[in-house]
XYZ file of C-alpha atoms in Angstrom:
345
model
C 34.062 259.843 56.224
C 34.338 256.744 56.813
C 31.016 254.348 57.224
C 29.867 253.467 60.936
C 29.430 249.908 60.697
C 26.601 248.264 62.198
C 24.942 244.652 62.518
C 21.512 243.653 63.040
C 20.812 241.155 65.359
C 17.361 239.444 64.686
C 16.049 239.336 61.063
C 12.368 239.504 61.475
C 9.702 242.339 60.446
C 11.469 245.291 61.926
C 14.735 243.570 61.723
C 14.357 243.312 58.041
C 13.481 246.917 58.045
C 16.508 248.199 60.011
C 18.777 246.180 57.805
C 17.384 247.561 54.562
C 17.807 251.446 55.778
C 21.176 250.932 57.105
C 22.690 249.288 53.674
C 21.119 252.373 51.829
C 22.249 255.001 54.122
C 25.839 256.208 52.427
C 26.978 257.115 55.983
C 26.425 253.769 57.251
C 27.843 250.048 56.337
C 25.885 246.994 57.309
C 28.194 244.454 58.064
C 26.425 241.501 58.882
C 22.576 239.893 59.765
C 22.825 237.738 62.786
C 20.300 235.195 63.220
C 20.350 231.436 62.866
C 16.947 230.809 60.909
C 17.206 230.006 57.063
C 15.484 233.662 56.277
C 18.240 235.377 57.617
C 20.676 234.055 55.070
C 18.732 234.958 52.536
C 18.250 238.278 53.441
C 22.289 238.881 54.436
C 22.636 237.141 50.734
C 20.716 240.108 49.246
C 21.654 242.730 51.078
C 25.736 241.593 49.946
C 26.097 241.186 53.763
C 27.880 238.567 56.156
C 25.352 236.259 57.755
C 26.095 234.736 61.443
C 23.842 232.323 63.590
C 25.116 233.708 66.740
C 26.162 237.033 68.207
C 29.634 235.717 69.266
C 30.348 234.169 65.777
C 29.791 237.412 64.279
C 32.082 239.240 67.035
C 35.204 236.839 66.291
C 34.937 237.310 62.798
C 33.169 240.518 61.644
C 33.286 243.403 64.684
C 30.803 246.158 64.062
C 30.726 249.642 65.661
C 27.552 249.048 66.848
C 24.052 246.642 66.885
C 20.704 246.907 66.266
C 18.885 244.134 68.380
C 15.416 243.604 66.929
C 15.017 239.968 68.363
C 11.704 239.182 70.098
C 11.253 240.776 73.594
C 12.217 237.954 75.850
C 15.720 238.158 74.199
C 16.451 241.702 74.692
C 18.206 241.435 78.202
C 20.609 238.811 77.191
C 21.416 240.305 73.684
C 21.652 243.678 75.567
C 24.126 242.437 77.775
C 26.250 240.752 75.206
C 26.869 244.259 73.049
C 27.459 245.935 76.440
C 29.988 242.884 77.450
C 31.816 243.665 74.199
C 31.277 247.286 74.450
C 29.328 247.846 71.469
C 26.898 250.598 71.183
C 23.250 249.372 70.678
C 19.738 250.545 69.740
C 17.124 248.081 71.376
C 14.201 247.666 69.420
C 10.846 248.426 71.728
C 9.822 247.569 74.298
C 13.408 247.864 75.731
C 12.932 244.319 77.644
C 9.678 241.968 78.822
C 10.208 243.710 82.198
C 10.697 246.879 84.239
C 13.707 244.762 86.130
C 15.011 243.796 82.826
C 15.068 247.092 81.025
C 16.576 248.944 84.623
C 19.609 246.434 84.265
C 20.283 247.270 80.512
C 20.372 251.002 81.187
C 22.538 250.420 84.373
C 24.790 247.987 82.932
C 25.240 250.616 79.657
C 25.586 253.921 81.640
C 28.065 252.428 84.267
C 29.826 250.970 81.141
C 29.347 254.688 79.544
C 28.617 252.859 76.057
C 25.507 254.570 74.056
C 22.024 252.920 74.403
C 19.190 253.793 72.312
C 15.102 252.638 72.825
C 13.910 252.204 69.472
C 10.972 254.263 69.726
C 11.668 255.347 65.825
C 8.682 257.595 65.917
C 10.058 260.210 67.674
C 12.274 260.934 64.808
C 9.197 261.436 62.577
C 9.455 264.989 61.536
C 5.254 264.738 61.819
C 6.058 264.181 65.227
C 8.596 267.013 65.939
C 6.218 269.492 64.308
C 3.818 268.182 66.523
C 5.999 268.934 69.629
C 6.619 272.352 68.196
C 2.981 273.175 68.000
C 2.137 271.830 71.409
C 5.037 273.643 73.208
C 4.690 276.813 71.199
C 1.395 277.398 73.065
C -1.122 277.036 69.919
C -3.275 274.690 71.584
C -3.149 276.854 74.949
C -3.197 274.592 78.245
C -2.928 270.822 77.108
C -5.984 269.391 78.353
C -6.662 265.737 77.010
C -5.665 263.413 74.489
C -7.195 260.457 72.653
C -5.410 257.493 70.989
C -6.516 254.828 68.938
C -4.796 251.442 67.741
C -7.615 249.588 66.203
C -6.390 247.136 63.300
C -6.564 243.548 62.355
C -3.878 241.192 62.955
C -4.441 237.983 60.581
C -4.706 234.295 62.099
C -1.116 233.644 60.416
C 0.626 236.530 62.436
C -0.057 234.212 65.608
C 1.686 231.029 63.547
C 4.742 232.222 65.265
C 4.616 230.756 69.188
C 5.914 234.262 71.322
C 3.449 236.178 69.561
C 0.797 234.199 71.438
C 2.436 234.355 74.735
C 3.144 236.418 77.537
C 5.456 239.339 76.667
C 3.481 239.540 73.196
C 0.259 241.298 72.813
C -0.714 245.010 71.457
C -0.187 246.621 74.894
C 3.320 245.544 74.975
C 4.162 245.140 71.387
C 2.195 248.011 69.678
C 0.976 250.576 72.746
C 4.527 250.836 73.617
C 5.265 253.316 70.388
C 2.151 255.417 71.098
C 2.602 255.451 75.045
C 6.323 256.730 73.982
C 4.742 259.497 71.717
C 2.242 260.416 74.386
C 4.944 260.845 76.923
C 7.076 263.211 74.452
C 4.141 265.282 73.344
C 2.048 265.754 76.689
C 4.644 265.157 79.481
C 5.433 262.177 82.361
C 2.364 259.995 83.324
C 1.212 260.175 86.813
C -1.069 257.314 87.160
C -2.942 254.592 84.951
C -6.453 252.499 84.923
C -7.108 250.058 82.487
C -9.344 247.146 81.371
C -8.135 244.105 79.045
C -10.094 241.408 77.282
C -9.227 238.047 74.933
C -12.525 236.728 73.893
C -11.858 236.412 70.741
C -8.644 234.147 70.350
C -8.203 233.309 73.927
C -4.328 233.408 73.693
C -2.628 234.249 76.908
C -2.127 238.361 76.090
C -4.529 240.516 75.494
C -6.346 241.335 72.044
C -8.230 244.753 73.697
C -7.585 246.924 76.283
C -8.940 250.532 77.270
C -6.961 252.745 79.260
C -7.311 255.965 81.128
C -3.791 257.870 81.599
C -3.701 261.045 84.071
C -0.397 263.091 83.347
C 1.806 264.998 85.938
C 0.420 268.319 84.722
C -3.031 267.284 85.020
C -4.443 266.542 81.600
C -6.064 263.267 80.905
C -5.594 260.753 78.044
C -8.090 257.993 77.024
C -6.500 254.952 74.775
C -8.385 252.583 73.218
C -6.332 249.322 71.690
C -7.638 246.062 69.839
C -5.880 244.433 67.192
C -8.778 242.425 66.654
C -10.727 245.127 64.991
C -11.191 245.959 61.128
C -10.701 249.563 61.427
C -8.496 252.726 59.812
C -7.788 254.318 63.334
C -3.980 253.332 63.994
C -0.494 254.822 63.689
C -0.301 252.207 61.295
C -2.845 252.866 59.021
C -2.970 256.642 58.732
C 0.559 257.645 58.824
C 1.751 255.688 55.765
C 5.076 255.352 57.617
C 5.296 251.429 56.626
C 4.032 250.927 52.875
C 3.121 247.187 54.023
C -0.341 248.952 55.677
C -2.794 250.673 53.334
C -2.664 254.150 54.199
C -6.045 255.862 55.049
C -5.002 259.546 54.436
C -8.363 261.035 55.970
C -8.351 259.624 59.014
C -6.670 260.401 62.668
C -4.916 258.368 65.368
C -4.367 260.790 67.962
C -6.255 263.730 68.973
C -5.016 266.224 71.596
C -6.735 269.466 73.102
C -6.182 271.973 74.458
C -8.105 275.402 75.874
C -7.170 277.432 72.589
C -7.175 274.393 70.283
C -7.158 270.713 69.330
C -4.468 268.715 66.807
C -5.019 265.720 65.060
C -2.077 263.336 64.121
C -1.279 262.611 61.587
C -2.639 264.870 59.618
C -1.722 268.272 61.727
C -4.991 269.803 61.662
C -5.230 272.517 63.805
C -8.738 273.676 65.062
C -9.444 276.911 66.585
C -11.801 280.047 66.898
C -10.062 282.744 65.199
C -12.326 285.153 67.511
C -13.835 284.638 70.656
C -13.624 281.038 71.867
C -17.105 279.379 72.158
C -19.163 276.447 70.717
C -21.254 279.074 69.006
C -18.194 280.618 67.233
C -16.996 279.177 63.963
C -14.220 276.996 63.930
C -11.201 277.605 61.574
C -9.086 274.368 60.437
C -5.173 274.797 59.344
C -3.145 272.157 58.023
C 0.261 272.562 59.370
C 3.043 271.266 56.983
C 5.846 269.373 57.262
C 8.523 267.673 54.965
C 8.490 263.596 55.250
C 10.926 261.381 56.019
C 11.386 257.658 56.842
C 11.762 258.071 60.888
C 13.526 254.455 60.887
C 16.209 255.628 58.576
C 16.537 259.067 60.539
C 16.798 256.877 63.508
C 19.933 254.638 62.078
C 21.570 257.903 60.631
C 21.066 259.296 64.132
C 22.981 256.643 65.850
C 25.874 257.003 63.640
C 26.176 260.372 64.535
C 25.732 259.245 68.341
C 28.619 256.462 67.660
C 30.999 259.001 66.247
C 30.317 261.324 68.825
C 28.653 263.826 66.761
C 25.191 263.854 69.148
C 23.481 262.667 72.383
C 20.427 259.893 72.309
C 17.487 261.260 70.832
C 15.506 258.184 72.817
C 18.111 257.217 75.387
C 17.791 253.581 76.982
C 16.380 255.353 80.291
C 13.821 257.094 78.385
C 12.751 253.410 76.970
C 12.660 252.440 80.590
C 10.213 255.420 81.572
C 7.903 254.258 78.708
C 8.002 250.406 79.714
C 7.288 251.586 83.404
C 3.705 253.040 82.072
C 3.299 249.690 80.146
C 3.789 247.696 82.803
C 1.646 249.769 85.099
C -1.093 249.346 82.423
C -1.023 245.112 82.790
C -0.718 245.930 86.651
C -4.056 247.879 86.281
C -5.895 245.380 84.103
C -5.079 242.511 86.030
C -5.836 244.038 89.643
C -8.679 246.408 88.502
C -6.488 249.305 90.774
C -5.415 252.643 89.804
C -1.623 252.174 89.499
C 0.985 255.081 90.293
C 3.884 255.476 87.931
C 7.460 256.089 90.209
C-alpha cells in the first residue's frame, strides 16, 4: 500500500510531535515541514524531509495528500482556508480557531467542498478514554450525576517568552482546557450552560492564569472544573497520564472523577469504585482497576487521518466536533467576563 503523504504546517511543540509520529508510521510519509523559523529547517533535516517557508512554496514543489496544521491559534483560519482552497484534507490543532465564527467558517468551507476536516482533539483516540466511554455507556456508574476536572500545573516563566502566549486567544482555558472540555462532552454528553470566574493576579498578562467553571450538561449532570497554569501540583491530564514524556508522570494521582448512582470512576487510572451489595455510605466500597492497552493517541490520530484520506474511515473527531467544543470554551470566556450564566446554542 502506498503511504499517504502528509505535510506539517507549524514546527512548534505540537507540530514537532506530529512530525515525529508521521515519520515513524509505515502507512504515512512525511513530505514537508512548513514554517519560516530556523528551527523548522533543523527539524526537517533531522527527519529527512523537505522544508518550506510557506504553504504556497510547499504546494508548488511537493504537494501532499493532506496537511496537519499546528500553527498558533490566530493563524488556523488562514491556514485552514489555504488547505481547503488546495483541496487538501486537514487536521487542525485545537482549538479549531481563535473564535467560534472563524471555526464555523472553516467547517462550512470544508463541508461545502466535500473535503475531510479533523479537529486535533487527539485525546479521544487514547485507548484509556475509549475504555472510560465504554464504562459510562455500559451503565457501570448508573445514572451519571457529576464530574470534576482539574488542570493544575506550573508553566515556567520562559514559556511566556513567545509573545502570542501572553495575548488574547492564548491562556489555559483556550490552549489547554479545550482538550479537557472535548473529553467532558465525549464522556458525559453535550453541555447546556456554563458559569465561570477567572483571574490573572500572578503574571498580569492579557489572558487568564486561573479559572473556576461550573458546567450543566443537557442530561442534567453537573460538572466543576478548576484550571490554573500557575500552581505547582500533580493534578492535570499532562501530569497524570504519561501521554507526553516531557511531563513527569504522577501515576497515583487523577485528573478527572466521574460520579453516578451506582459508582464512580477516576481518570486516568480507570479505578472503578462501587458497593458490591447495598448502595450505602455505611457499606464497604470495592475498587476495581479496569485494564486497557496503552498506545500514543497522537500516533493513532495521524494513522486514522491516513485512513480517512484513503476513504477507509470517517473522521472520529470532525471539524464540527471541534466547533462544538469551541462553543463551550467561548461561553466560558463570556461567562467569566460578564458574570452571567451562558447558554450554549
